[in-house]
CSV table of C-alpha atoms in Angstrom, one decimal:
chain,number,residue,atom,x,y,z
A,968,MET,CA,160.2,200.5,28.9
A,969,LEU,CA,162.0,199.7,32.0
A,970,ALA,CA,161.6,196.2,31.2
A,971,GLY,CA,162.7,196.7,27.7
A,972,ALA,CA,165.6,198.8,29.0
A,973,ILE,CA,166.8,196.2,31.3
A,974,GLY,CA,166.3,193.6,28.8
A,975,GLY,CA,168.1,195.5,26.6
A,976,MET,CA,170.9,196.1,29.3
A,977,SER,CA,171.3,192.6,29.9
A,978,THR,CA,171.3,191.2,26.4
A,979,PRO,CA,175.6,192.0,26.1
A,980,SER,CA,176.1,189.6,28.9
A,981,GLY,CA,175.9,186.6,26.4
A,982,PRO,CA,179.0,187.0,24.4
A,983,GLN,CA,181.2,188.2,27.1
A,984,SER,CA,181.0,185.3,29.0
A,985,HIS,CA,181.4,183.3,25.8
A,986,GLY,CA,184.8,185.3,25.4
A,987,THR,CA,186.0,184.4,28.8
A,988,ASP,CA,185.6,180.8,28.4
A,989,SER,CA,187.4,180.6,25.3
A,990,HIS,CA,190.3,182.8,26.6
A,991,ALA,CA,190.5,180.3,29.8
A,992,THR,CA,190.4,177.2,27.4
A,993,THR,CA,193.3,178.7,25.3
A,994,SER,CA,195.4,179.3,28.8
A,995,ALA,CA,194.7,175.5,29.7
A,996,LYS,CA,196.1,174.0,26.8
A,997,LEU,CA,199.1,176.4,26.4
A,998,ALA,CA,199.8,175.4,30.0
A,999,ILE,CA,199.3,171.7,29.4
A,1000,ALA,CA,201.5,172.2,26.1
A,1001,GLN,CA,204.0,173.8,28.0
A,1002,ALA,CA,204.1,171.1,30.7
A,1003,ASP,CA,204.2,168.4,27.7
A,1004,LEU,CA,207.3,170.2,26.4
A,1005,ILE,CA,209.1,170.6,29.9
A,1006,ALA,CA,208.3,166.8,30.4
A,1007,GLN,CA,209.8,166.0,26.9
A,1008,GLN,CA,212.6,168.0,28.0
A,1009,GLU,CA,213.3,166.4,31.1
A,1010,MET,CA,212.7,162.9,29.1
A,1011,ALA,CA,215.1,163.9,26.7
A,1012,ASP,CA,217.7,165.2,29.4
A,1013,TRP,CA,217.5,161.7,31.4
A,1014,ALA,CA,218.1,160.1,27.9
A,1015,PHE,CA,221.0,162.1,27.4
A,1016,TRP,CA,222.6,161.6,30.5
A,1017,ALA,CA,221.7,158.1,30.6
A,1018,MET,CA,223.2,157.6,27.1
A,1019,ILE,CA,226.4,159.2,28.8
A,1020,GLY,CA,226.4,157.1,31.7
A,1021,GLY,CA,225.9,153.9,29.7
A,1022,MET,CA,228.9,154.8,27.7
A,1023,LEU,CA,230.7,155.4,30.8
A,1024,THR,CA,229.8,152.4,32.0
A,1025,MET,CA,230.8,150.5,28.6
A,1026,LEU,CA,234.3,152.4,28.5
A,1027,GLY,CA,234.6,151.1,32.1
A,1028,SER,CA,234.0,147.5,31.3
A,1029,PHE,CA,236.4,147.8,28.2
A,1030,ALA,CA,238.9,149.2,30.5
A,1031,ALA,CA,238.5,146.4,33.0
A,1032,LEU,CA,238.7,143.5,30.4
A,1033,TYR,CA,241.8,145.2,29.3
A,1034,PHE,CA,243.3,145.3,32.6
A,1035,ILE,CA,242.2,141.8,33.5
A,1036,ARG,CA,243.7,140.6,30.2
A,1037,ALA,CA,246.8,142.3,31.0
A,1038,THR,CA,246.7,140.7,34.3
A,1039,LEU,CA,246.4,137.1,32.8
A,1040,LEU,CA,249.2,137.6,30.2
A,1041,ALA,CA,251.5,139.0,33.0
A,1042,THR,CA,250.6,135.7,35.3
A,1043,LYS,CA,250.9,133.6,32.3
A,1044,GLU,CA,254.3,134.8,31.6
A,1045,THR,CA,255.1,134.4,35.1
A,1046,LEU,CA,254.1,131.0,35.1
A,1047,GLN,CA,256.1,130.3,32.0
A,1048,GLU,CA,259.2,131.8,33.6
A,1049,GLU,CA,258.6,129.8,36.9
A,1050,ARG,CA,258.4,126.6,34.5
A,1051,ASP,CA,261.5,127.4,32.7
A,1052,ARG,CA,263.3,128.2,35.7
A,1053,ASN,CA,262.3,124.9,37.5
A,1054,ALA,CA,263.1,122.9,34.4
A,1055,ILE,CA,267.0,124.9,34.2
A,1056,GLU,CA,267.2,124.2,38.0
A,1057,MET,CA,265.9,120.6,38.1
A,1058,ARG,CA,267.5,119.3,34.7
A,1059,ALA,CA,270.8,117.4,34.4
A,1060,TYR,CA,273.6,119.2,33.6
A,1061,VAL,CA,276.8,117.6,32.4
A,1062,VAL,CA,280.2,118.8,32.7
A,1063,VAL,CA,283.5,117.5,31.2
A,1064,ILE,CA,286.8,117.8,33.8
A,1065,PRO,CA,290.0,117.3,32.3
A,1066,GLN,CA,292.2,114.3,33.7
A,1067,GLY,CA,295.4,114.7,32.1
A,1068,ILE,CA,297.5,112.6,29.6
A,1069,GLU,CA,298.6,109.2,30.5
A,1070,LYS,CA,300.9,106.1,29.3
A,1071,ASP,CA,298.8,102.9,28.4
A,1072,ILE,CA,299.7,100.0,30.8
A,1073,GLY,CA,302.6,97.9,29.3
A,1074,LYS,CA,302.7,100.0,25.8
A,1075,SER,CA,304.6,102.8,24.4
A,1076,GLU,CA,301.5,104.7,23.7
A,1077,TYR,CA,299.7,107.7,25.5
A,1078,ARG,CA,296.2,108.9,25.5
A,1079,GLY,CA,293.9,111.6,27.0
A,1080,GLN,CA,291.4,111.4,29.9
A,1081,ILE,CA,288.4,113.0,30.7
A,1082,GLU,CA,285.8,112.8,33.7
A,1083,ILE,CA,282.1,113.0,32.9
A,1084,HIS,CA,280.3,114.6,35.8
A,1085,ASN,CA,276.6,115.3,36.1
A,1086,ILE,CA,276.0,118.4,38.2
A,1087,GLY,CA,272.8,118.6,37.7
A,1088,LYS,CA,269.8,117.8,40.2
A,1089,THR,CA,268.0,114.7,37.9
A,1090,PRO,CA,269.7,111.9,36.2
A,1091,ALA,CA,271.0,112.2,32.8
A,1092,HIS,CA,269.9,109.6,30.5
A,1093,ASN,CA,271.6,107.8,27.4
A,1094,VAL,CA,274.8,109.6,28.0
A,1095,SER,CA,277.1,109.1,25.2
A,1096,ALA,CA,280.5,110.2,24.9
A,1097,ARG,CA,283.0,110.6,21.9
A,1098,VAL,CA,286.7,111.4,22.9
A,1099,TRP,CA,289.3,112.3,20.8
A,1100,MET,CA,293.3,113.6,20.7
A,1101,LYS,CA,295.4,115.0,18.4
A,1102,GLN,CA,298.6,117.3,18.4
A,1103,SER,CA,298.2,120.9,16.6
A,1104,LYS,CA,299.5,124.4,17.0
A,1105,PHE,CA,298.3,126.7,19.9
A,1106,ASP,CA,295.6,128.5,17.8
A,1107,ALA,CA,294.1,125.5,16.2
A,1108,VAL,CA,290.3,125.9,15.7
A,1109,ASP,CA,288.9,122.9,14.0
A,1110,PHE,CA,287.3,120.5,16.9
A,1111,GLU,CA,284.0,119.9,15.7
A,1112,THR,CA,282.3,116.8,16.1
A,1113,GLU,CA,279.0,115.0,14.9
A,1114,PRO,CA,276.0,114.4,16.8
A,1115,PHE,CA,275.2,111.0,17.5
A,1116,GLN,CA,272.8,109.0,15.5
A,1117,THR,CA,272.0,106.6,18.2
A,1118,LEU,CA,272.5,107.3,22.1
A,1119,ALA,CA,274.0,105.1,24.3
A,1120,ASP,CA,271.8,103.3,26.9
A,1121,ARG,CA,273.6,104.6,30.2
A,1122,THR,CA,272.4,106.8,32.5
A,1123,LEU,CA,274.5,108.8,34.8
A,1124,LEU,CA,273.0,109.8,38.4
A,1125,PRO,CA,273.2,113.4,40.0
A,1126,ASP,CA,276.7,114.0,40.9
A,1127,ALA,CA,278.0,110.5,39.6
A,1128,ARG,CA,281.4,110.7,37.5
A,1129,MET,CA,282.5,108.8,34.8
A,1130,ARG,CA,286.0,108.5,33.6
A,1131,GLN,CA,286.8,108.1,29.8
A,1132,GLY,CA,290.1,107.9,27.4
A,1133,THR,CA,290.5,108.8,23.9
A,1134,LYS,CA,289.3,106.6,21.4
A,1135,ASN,CA,293.0,107.2,19.6
A,1136,THR,CA,296.3,107.0,21.0
A,1137,GLY,CA,299.8,108.5,20.3
A,1138,PRO,CA,303.1,107.1,20.2
A,1139,ILE,CA,305.5,108.0,23.1
A,1140,SER,CA,307.9,109.4,20.6
A,1141,ASP,CA,306.1,112.6,20.3
A,1142,PHE,CA,307.1,113.7,23.1
A,1143,ALA,CA,310.8,113.7,21.9
A,1144,LYS,CA,309.6,116.0,19.0
A,1145,LYS,CA,309.5,119.6,19.0
A,1146,PRO,CA,307.3,121.1,21.3
A,1147,GLY,CA,303.5,121.8,20.8
A,1148,PHE,CA,300.2,121.0,21.9
A,1149,ILE,CA,298.0,118.2,22.6
A,1150,PHE,CA,294.5,118.5,22.0
A,1151,VAL,CA,291.7,116.0,24.0
A,1152,PHE,CA,288.4,117.1,22.5
A,1153,GLY,CA,285.1,115.5,21.9
A,1154,ARG,CA,281.3,115.9,22.7
A,1155,ILE,CA,278.8,114.3,25.1
A,1156,ASP,CA,275.3,114.0,24.1
A,1157,TYR,CA,272.2,113.0,26.6
A,1158,THR,CA,268.7,113.5,27.3
A,1159,ASP,CA,267.5,115.4,30.4
A,1160,TYR,CA,264.3,114.2,32.8
A,1161,LEU,CA,261.8,116.0,29.9
A,1162,MET,CA,263.4,113.6,27.3
A,1163,LYS,CA,265.3,116.9,26.0
A,1164,ARG,CA,268.5,116.2,23.9
A,1165,ARG,CA,271.3,118.0,25.2
A,1166,SER,CA,274.9,118.1,24.3
A,1167,THR,CA,278.4,119.2,25.9
A,1168,THR,CA,281.1,120.0,23.4
A,1169,PHE,CA,284.7,120.6,24.9
A,1170,CYS,CA,288.5,121.0,24.2
A,1171,HIS,CA,291.3,120.6,26.8
A,1172,ARG,CA,294.6,121.8,25.7
A,1173,TYR,CA,297.7,120.4,27.2
A,1174,ASN,CA,301.6,121.8,26.4
A,1175,LYS,CA,303.8,118.8,25.8
A,1176,ALA,CA,306.6,120.8,27.5
A,1177,THR,CA,304.7,120.2,30.9
A,1178,LEU,CA,305.6,116.7,31.2
A,1179,ALA,CA,305.4,115.3,34.8
A,1180,THR,CA,307.7,112.1,34.3
A,1181,ASP,CA,309.9,110.8,31.7
A,1182,PRO,CA,307.8,108.9,29.3
A,1183,ASN,CA,310.4,106.3,28.8
A,1184,GLU,CA,310.3,105.1,32.6
A,1185,ILE,CA,308.6,101.9,33.1
A,1186,ALA,CA,305.8,102.4,35.1
A,1187,PRO,CA,304.1,99.7,37.3
A,1188,LEU,CA,301.7,97.3,35.2
A,1189,ALA,CA,299.1,97.7,37.5
A,1190,GLU,CA,298.5,101.6,36.9
A,1191,PRO,CA,298.4,103.8,34.1
A,1192,GLN,CA,301.7,106.3,34.0
A,1193,VAL,CA,301.0,110.1,34.5
A,1194,LEU,CA,302.4,112.1,31.9
A,1195,ILE,CA,301.1,115.3,31.9
A,1196,ARG,CA,298.9,116.2,35.2
A,1197,ALA,CA,295.1,117.5,34.7
A,1198,ALA,CA,296.2,120.7,36.7
A,1199,THR,CA,298.0,121.9,33.8
A,1200,ALA,CA,295.2,121.3,31.3
A,1201,ARG,CA,293.5,124.5,29.8
A,1202,HIS,CA,290.1,125.0,28.4
A,1203,HIS,CA,290.7,125.9,24.9
A,1204,ILE,CA,289.0,129.3,23.3
A,1205,HIS,CA,287.3,126.8,20.6
A,1206,GLY,CA,285.4,123.7,21.0
A,1207,ASN,CA,283.8,124.3,24.4
A,1208,ARG,CA,280.2,124.5,24.5
A,1209,ALA,CA,277.0,123.4,26.5
A,1210,ASP,CA,273.2,123.6,26.2
C-alpha cells in the first residue's frame, strides 16, 4: 500500500514537467521573434536614414554641379569680355580731322581738305577714302555715302596720318554769292587686325563768311591758298559715325 501510495503520489510529476518545458519553449520563441522584430526595425531605420543620407548627398551633388556650371559660365563671360576689351584696345581706329578749304594751285577753284589719322594701336589695312564737297543750308541732312565694293591696297600704321582733298571742286565765284555753308563729307573704309571691316563717316561744316583770305588774291604757285582755316570747321550733327 505504501508503495502504491508512493507510486500514486509520484504519478502527476510527468505532466507537470511537460507543461513547464512547453512554456519555456514558447517564451524562447517569443524572445527570438521579438529580437528579430527589433533587428528588422533597426534595419528599417538604418535603411531609412541611409536613404535620407543618399538623397542629401545627391542634392549636395546637384548643388555642387549647379555652382560649378555657374562658375564656368561666369568665367566664360569674363574671358569673352576680356577678349572683346583687348580687341577694342588693340584694333585700328581711323578718325577724320578737318583741314580747311583751300584754293587749288594756279586755278580759280577750291576744294575741301581732310586728314585721315589712325589713332589705334595696330595698322589699318585696305584704307579707302571717298571725300566730297557741297554747298547747302545749315540744317542739311543728306550726307550718306555707299560702302566701297572693293577696298584699296593701302595701309595706315598706328599714329600715321594721310591728307586727302575732295574729289570735286567749286568755283571761286561761289564766295561772291550769298552767304551759306560748305560741307566736306565722305567715308573711310578699312579692315583691322582681325580682318573685320570698319568704317568712319564724317561731315565737316564751314561757314563761307569765315574767309581767312581774299580768294581773288594770287597765291604763290608752290603752295595752295588757305581760304577757310581748319579751326573754324564744325562737326555737323549729321553724317558723323564710326564703328
